[in-house]
mmCIF file of C-alpha atoms in Angstrom:
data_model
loop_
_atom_site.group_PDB
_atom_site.id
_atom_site.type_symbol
_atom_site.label_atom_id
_atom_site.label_comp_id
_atom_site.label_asym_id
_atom_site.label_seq_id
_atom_site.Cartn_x
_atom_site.Cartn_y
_atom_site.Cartn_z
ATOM 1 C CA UNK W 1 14.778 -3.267 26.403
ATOM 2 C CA UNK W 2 12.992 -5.973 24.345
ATOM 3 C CA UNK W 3 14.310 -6.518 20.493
ATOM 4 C CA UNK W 4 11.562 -8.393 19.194
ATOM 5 C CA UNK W 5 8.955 -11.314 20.830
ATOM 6 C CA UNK W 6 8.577 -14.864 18.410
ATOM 7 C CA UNK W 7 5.814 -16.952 19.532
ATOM 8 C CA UNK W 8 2.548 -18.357 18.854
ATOM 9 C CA UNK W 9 -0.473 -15.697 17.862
ATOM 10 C CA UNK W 10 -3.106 -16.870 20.734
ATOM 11 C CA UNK W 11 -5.268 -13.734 20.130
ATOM 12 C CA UNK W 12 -5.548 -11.864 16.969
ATOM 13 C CA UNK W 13 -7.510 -8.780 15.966
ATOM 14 C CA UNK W 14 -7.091 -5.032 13.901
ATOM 15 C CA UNK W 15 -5.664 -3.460 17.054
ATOM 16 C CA UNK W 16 -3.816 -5.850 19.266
ATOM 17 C CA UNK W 17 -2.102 -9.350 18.869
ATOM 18 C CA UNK W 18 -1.458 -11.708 22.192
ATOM 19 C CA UNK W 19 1.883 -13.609 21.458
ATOM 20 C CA UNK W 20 2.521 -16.503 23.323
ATOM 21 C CA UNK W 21 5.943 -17.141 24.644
ATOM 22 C CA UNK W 22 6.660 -20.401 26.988
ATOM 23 C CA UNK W 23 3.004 -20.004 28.208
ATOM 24 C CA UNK W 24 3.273 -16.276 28.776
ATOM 25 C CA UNK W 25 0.723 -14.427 26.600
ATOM 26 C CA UNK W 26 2.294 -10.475 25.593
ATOM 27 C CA UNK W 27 -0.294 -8.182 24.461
ATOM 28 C CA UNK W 28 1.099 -6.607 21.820
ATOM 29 C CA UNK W 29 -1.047 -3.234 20.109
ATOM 30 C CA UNK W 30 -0.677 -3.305 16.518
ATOM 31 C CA UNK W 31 -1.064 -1.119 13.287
ATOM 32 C CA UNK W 32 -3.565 -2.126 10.844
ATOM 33 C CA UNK W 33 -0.562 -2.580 8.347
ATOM 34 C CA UNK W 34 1.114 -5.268 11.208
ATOM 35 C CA UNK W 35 -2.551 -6.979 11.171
ATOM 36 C CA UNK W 36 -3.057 -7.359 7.525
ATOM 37 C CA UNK W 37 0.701 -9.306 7.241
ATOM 38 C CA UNK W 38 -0.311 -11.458 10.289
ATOM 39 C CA UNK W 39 -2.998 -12.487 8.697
ATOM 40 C CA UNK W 40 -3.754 -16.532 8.692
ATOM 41 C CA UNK W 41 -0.240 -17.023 10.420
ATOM 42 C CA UNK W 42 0.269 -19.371 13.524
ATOM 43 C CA UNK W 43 3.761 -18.058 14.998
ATOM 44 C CA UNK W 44 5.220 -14.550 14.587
ATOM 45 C CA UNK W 45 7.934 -12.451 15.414
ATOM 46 C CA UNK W 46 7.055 -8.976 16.142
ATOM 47 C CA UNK W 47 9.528 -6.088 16.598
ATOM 48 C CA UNK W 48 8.597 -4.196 19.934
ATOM 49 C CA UNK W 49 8.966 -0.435 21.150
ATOM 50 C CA UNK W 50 8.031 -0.135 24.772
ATOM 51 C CA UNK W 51 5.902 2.591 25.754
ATOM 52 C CA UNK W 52 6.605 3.350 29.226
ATOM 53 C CA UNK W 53 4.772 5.458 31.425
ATOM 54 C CA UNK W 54 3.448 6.779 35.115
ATOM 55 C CA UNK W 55 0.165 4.460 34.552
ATOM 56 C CA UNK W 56 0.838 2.123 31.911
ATOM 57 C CA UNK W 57 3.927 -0.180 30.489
ATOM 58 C CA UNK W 58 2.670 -1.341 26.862
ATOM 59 C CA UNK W 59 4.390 -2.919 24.141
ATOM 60 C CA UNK W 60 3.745 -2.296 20.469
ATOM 61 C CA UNK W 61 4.564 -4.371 17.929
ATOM 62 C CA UNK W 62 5.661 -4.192 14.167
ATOM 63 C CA UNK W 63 5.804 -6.395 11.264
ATOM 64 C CA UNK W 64 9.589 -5.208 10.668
ATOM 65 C CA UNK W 65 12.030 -3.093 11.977
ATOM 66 C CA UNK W 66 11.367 0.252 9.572
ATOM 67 C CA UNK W 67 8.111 0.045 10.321
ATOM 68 C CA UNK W 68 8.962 0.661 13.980
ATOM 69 C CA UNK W 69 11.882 3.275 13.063
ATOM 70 C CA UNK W 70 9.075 5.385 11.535
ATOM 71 C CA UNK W 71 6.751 5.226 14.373
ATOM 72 C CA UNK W 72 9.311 6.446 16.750
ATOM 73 C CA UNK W 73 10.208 9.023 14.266
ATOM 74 C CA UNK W 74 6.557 10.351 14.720
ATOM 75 C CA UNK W 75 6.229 9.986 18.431
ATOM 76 C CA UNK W 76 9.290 12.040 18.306
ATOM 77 C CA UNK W 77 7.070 14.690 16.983
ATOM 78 C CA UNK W 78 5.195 17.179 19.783
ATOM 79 C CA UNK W 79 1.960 16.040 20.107
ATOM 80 C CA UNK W 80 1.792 12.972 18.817
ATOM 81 C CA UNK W 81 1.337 9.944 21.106
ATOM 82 C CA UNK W 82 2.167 6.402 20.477
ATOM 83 C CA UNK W 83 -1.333 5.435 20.045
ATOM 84 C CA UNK W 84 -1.452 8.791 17.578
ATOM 85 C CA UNK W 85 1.187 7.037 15.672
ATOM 86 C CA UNK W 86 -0.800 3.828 15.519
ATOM 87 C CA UNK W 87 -3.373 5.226 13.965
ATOM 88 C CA UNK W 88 -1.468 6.967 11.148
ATOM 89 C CA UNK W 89 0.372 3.545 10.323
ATOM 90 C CA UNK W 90 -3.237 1.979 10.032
ATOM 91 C CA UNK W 91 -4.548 4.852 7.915
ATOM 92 C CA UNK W 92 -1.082 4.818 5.642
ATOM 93 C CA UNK W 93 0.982 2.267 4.619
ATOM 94 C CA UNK W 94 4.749 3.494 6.026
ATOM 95 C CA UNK W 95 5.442 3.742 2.709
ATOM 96 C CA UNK W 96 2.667 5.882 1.997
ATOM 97 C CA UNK W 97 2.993 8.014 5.262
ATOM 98 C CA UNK W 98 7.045 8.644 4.849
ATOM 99 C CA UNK W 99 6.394 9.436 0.994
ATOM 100 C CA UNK W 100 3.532 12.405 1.751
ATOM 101 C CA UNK W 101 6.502 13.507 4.582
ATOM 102 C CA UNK W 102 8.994 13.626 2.146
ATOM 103 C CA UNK W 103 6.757 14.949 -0.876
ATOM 104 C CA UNK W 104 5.344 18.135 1.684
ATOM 105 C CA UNK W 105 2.140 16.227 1.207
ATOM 106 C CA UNK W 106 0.000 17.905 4.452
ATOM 107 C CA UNK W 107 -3.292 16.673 2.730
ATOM 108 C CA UNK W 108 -2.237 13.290 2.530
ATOM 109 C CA UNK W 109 -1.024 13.808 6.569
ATOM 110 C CA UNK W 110 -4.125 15.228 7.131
ATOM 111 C CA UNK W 111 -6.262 12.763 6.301
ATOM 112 C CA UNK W 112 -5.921 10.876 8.978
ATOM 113 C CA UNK W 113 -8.537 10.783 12.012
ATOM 114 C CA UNK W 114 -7.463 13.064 14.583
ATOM 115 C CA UNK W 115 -4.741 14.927 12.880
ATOM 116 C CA UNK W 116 -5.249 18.461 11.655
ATOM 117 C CA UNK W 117 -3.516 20.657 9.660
ATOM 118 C CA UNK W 118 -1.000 22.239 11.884
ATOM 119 C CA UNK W 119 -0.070 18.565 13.582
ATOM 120 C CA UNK W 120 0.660 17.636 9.794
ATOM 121 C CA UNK W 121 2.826 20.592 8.998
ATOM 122 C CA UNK W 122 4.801 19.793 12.360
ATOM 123 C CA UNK W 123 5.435 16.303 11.278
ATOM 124 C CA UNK W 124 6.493 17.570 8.247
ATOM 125 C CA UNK W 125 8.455 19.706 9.386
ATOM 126 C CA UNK W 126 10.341 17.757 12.545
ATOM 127 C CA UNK W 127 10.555 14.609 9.931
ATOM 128 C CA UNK W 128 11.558 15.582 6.393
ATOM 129 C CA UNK W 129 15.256 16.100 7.179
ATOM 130 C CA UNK W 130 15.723 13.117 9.342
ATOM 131 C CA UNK W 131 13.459 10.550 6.850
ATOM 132 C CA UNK W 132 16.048 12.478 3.685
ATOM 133 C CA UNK W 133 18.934 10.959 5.298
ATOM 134 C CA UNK W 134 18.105 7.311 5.798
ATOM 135 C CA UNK W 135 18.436 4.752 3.168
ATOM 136 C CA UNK W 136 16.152 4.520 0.558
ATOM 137 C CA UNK W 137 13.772 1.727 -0.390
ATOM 138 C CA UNK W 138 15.227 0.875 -3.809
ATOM 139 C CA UNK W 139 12.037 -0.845 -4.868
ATOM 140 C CA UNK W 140 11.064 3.138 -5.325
ATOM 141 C CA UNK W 141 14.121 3.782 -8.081
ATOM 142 C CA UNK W 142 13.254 0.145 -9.637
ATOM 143 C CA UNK W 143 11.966 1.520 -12.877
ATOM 144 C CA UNK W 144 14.625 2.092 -16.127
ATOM 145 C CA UNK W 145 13.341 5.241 -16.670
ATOM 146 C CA UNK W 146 12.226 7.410 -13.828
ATOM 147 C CA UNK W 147 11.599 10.624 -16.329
ATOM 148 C CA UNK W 148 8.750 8.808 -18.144
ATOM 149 C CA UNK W 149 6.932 8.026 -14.583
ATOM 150 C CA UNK W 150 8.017 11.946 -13.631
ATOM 151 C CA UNK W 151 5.951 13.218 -17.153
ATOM 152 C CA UNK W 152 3.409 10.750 -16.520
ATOM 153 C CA UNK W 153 2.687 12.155 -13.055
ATOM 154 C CA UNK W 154 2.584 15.609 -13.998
ATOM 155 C CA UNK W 155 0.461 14.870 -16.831
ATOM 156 C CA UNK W 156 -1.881 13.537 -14.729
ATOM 157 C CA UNK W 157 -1.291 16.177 -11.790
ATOM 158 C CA UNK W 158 -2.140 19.047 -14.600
ATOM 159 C CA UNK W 159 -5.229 16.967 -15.532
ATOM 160 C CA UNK W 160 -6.768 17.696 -11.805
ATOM 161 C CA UNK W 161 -5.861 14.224 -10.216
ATOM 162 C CA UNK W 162 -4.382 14.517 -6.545
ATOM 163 C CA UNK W 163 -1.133 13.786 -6.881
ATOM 164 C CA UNK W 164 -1.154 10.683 -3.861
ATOM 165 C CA UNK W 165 -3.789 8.873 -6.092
ATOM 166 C CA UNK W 166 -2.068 9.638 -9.595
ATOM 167 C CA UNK W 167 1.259 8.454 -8.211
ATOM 168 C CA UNK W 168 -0.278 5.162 -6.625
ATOM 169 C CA UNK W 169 -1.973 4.257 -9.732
ATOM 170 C CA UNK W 170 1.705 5.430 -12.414
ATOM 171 C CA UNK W 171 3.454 3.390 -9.486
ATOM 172 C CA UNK W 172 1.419 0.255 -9.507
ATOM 173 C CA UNK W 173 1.519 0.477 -13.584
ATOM 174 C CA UNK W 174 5.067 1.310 -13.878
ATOM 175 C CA UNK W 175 5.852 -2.302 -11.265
ATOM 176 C CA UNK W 176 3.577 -4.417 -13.565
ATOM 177 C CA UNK W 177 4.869 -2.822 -16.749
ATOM 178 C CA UNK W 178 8.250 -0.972 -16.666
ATOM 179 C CA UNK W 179 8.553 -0.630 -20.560
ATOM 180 C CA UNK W 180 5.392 1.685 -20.966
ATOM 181 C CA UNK W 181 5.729 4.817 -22.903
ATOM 182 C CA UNK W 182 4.327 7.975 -21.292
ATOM 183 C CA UNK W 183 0.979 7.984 -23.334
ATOM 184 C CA UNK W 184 0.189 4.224 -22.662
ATOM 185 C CA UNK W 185 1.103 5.077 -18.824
ATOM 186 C CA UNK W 186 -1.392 8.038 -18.420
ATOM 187 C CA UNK W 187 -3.843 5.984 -20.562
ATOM 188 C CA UNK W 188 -3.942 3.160 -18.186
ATOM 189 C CA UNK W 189 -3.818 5.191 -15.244
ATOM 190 C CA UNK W 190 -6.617 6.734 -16.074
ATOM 191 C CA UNK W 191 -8.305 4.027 -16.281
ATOM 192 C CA UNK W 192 -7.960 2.684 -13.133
ATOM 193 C CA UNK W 193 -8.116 6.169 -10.564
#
């Protein structure tokens, strides 16, 4: 079982990266989200899950370790392949996708190509106990006050905003500026959604 691969990045594009160890080039598929942080780098190191199969041996690779705990968390899922998986990372951040999982956001799920309603309710469903019980990013819980992002949200929920879109934007405000009140937050998310 491979950990990881560190090498040079011979071959680069949005779906696979070609790693080159000791003159031995891996082809590693990727998620968009993998892509974007390999971006204008020379050498990686890529965390691997192996894919084996009757026809095919294939290596994916991940930017980090949690990014690869949450794609075998959804191939764990009935009907969802590894390349299935790929595709929601690269539609989603992990963030993103392991929020709307946690949240009972189908819609969000749903949203991807190739995933319909009942495939999101089964993720849901298979994921949101096992996602509950790992550690938490505490970038999420950064914020003094979480109450005044909570009232922001609904706010903005009860003003007919989706509720993925008002919570990026009272997110991204609350990093840049923690010591908003709740008007000035809903003001200034509004603005930008």
């Amino acid at each position: 079982m491979y950990e990881y691969i560190s090498g040079k990045v011979a071959e680069s594009s949005p779906a696979h990266v070609v790693i080159d160890v000791n003159g031995i080039g891996y082809l590693l598929h990727i998620s968009l989200n993998t892509f974007t942080r390999l971006e204008g780098k020379q050498e990686a190191q890529l965390f691997i899950h192996e894919n084996i199969r009757e026809d095919a041996f294939s290596l994916f690779g991940f930017a980090d370790p949690s990014e690869r705990d949450l794609f075998r968390h959804l191939i764990s899922v009935s009907g969802i392949g590894a390349n299935t998986a790929r595709m929601m990372l690269s539609s989603l951040s992990p963030e993103e996708l392991r929020g709307a999982i946690l949240t009972d956001n189908v819609n969000v799920i749903k949203g991807v190509k190739g995933i319909g309603a009942k495939t999101a309710q089964r993720v849901i469903v298979d994921l949101k106990d096992k996602l509950g019980k790992e550690p938490v990013d505490q970038k999420i819980f950064a914020t003094q006050d979480n109450t005044i992002r909570d009232e922001a949200l609904s706010a903005l929920v009860m003003l007919g905003f989706a509720k993925a879109s008002a919570q990026k934007a009272v997110d991204k405000l609350t990093k840049q500026s923690p010591d908003l009140k709740v008007e000035e937050l809903i003001k200034q998310a509004l603005k930008i959604m």
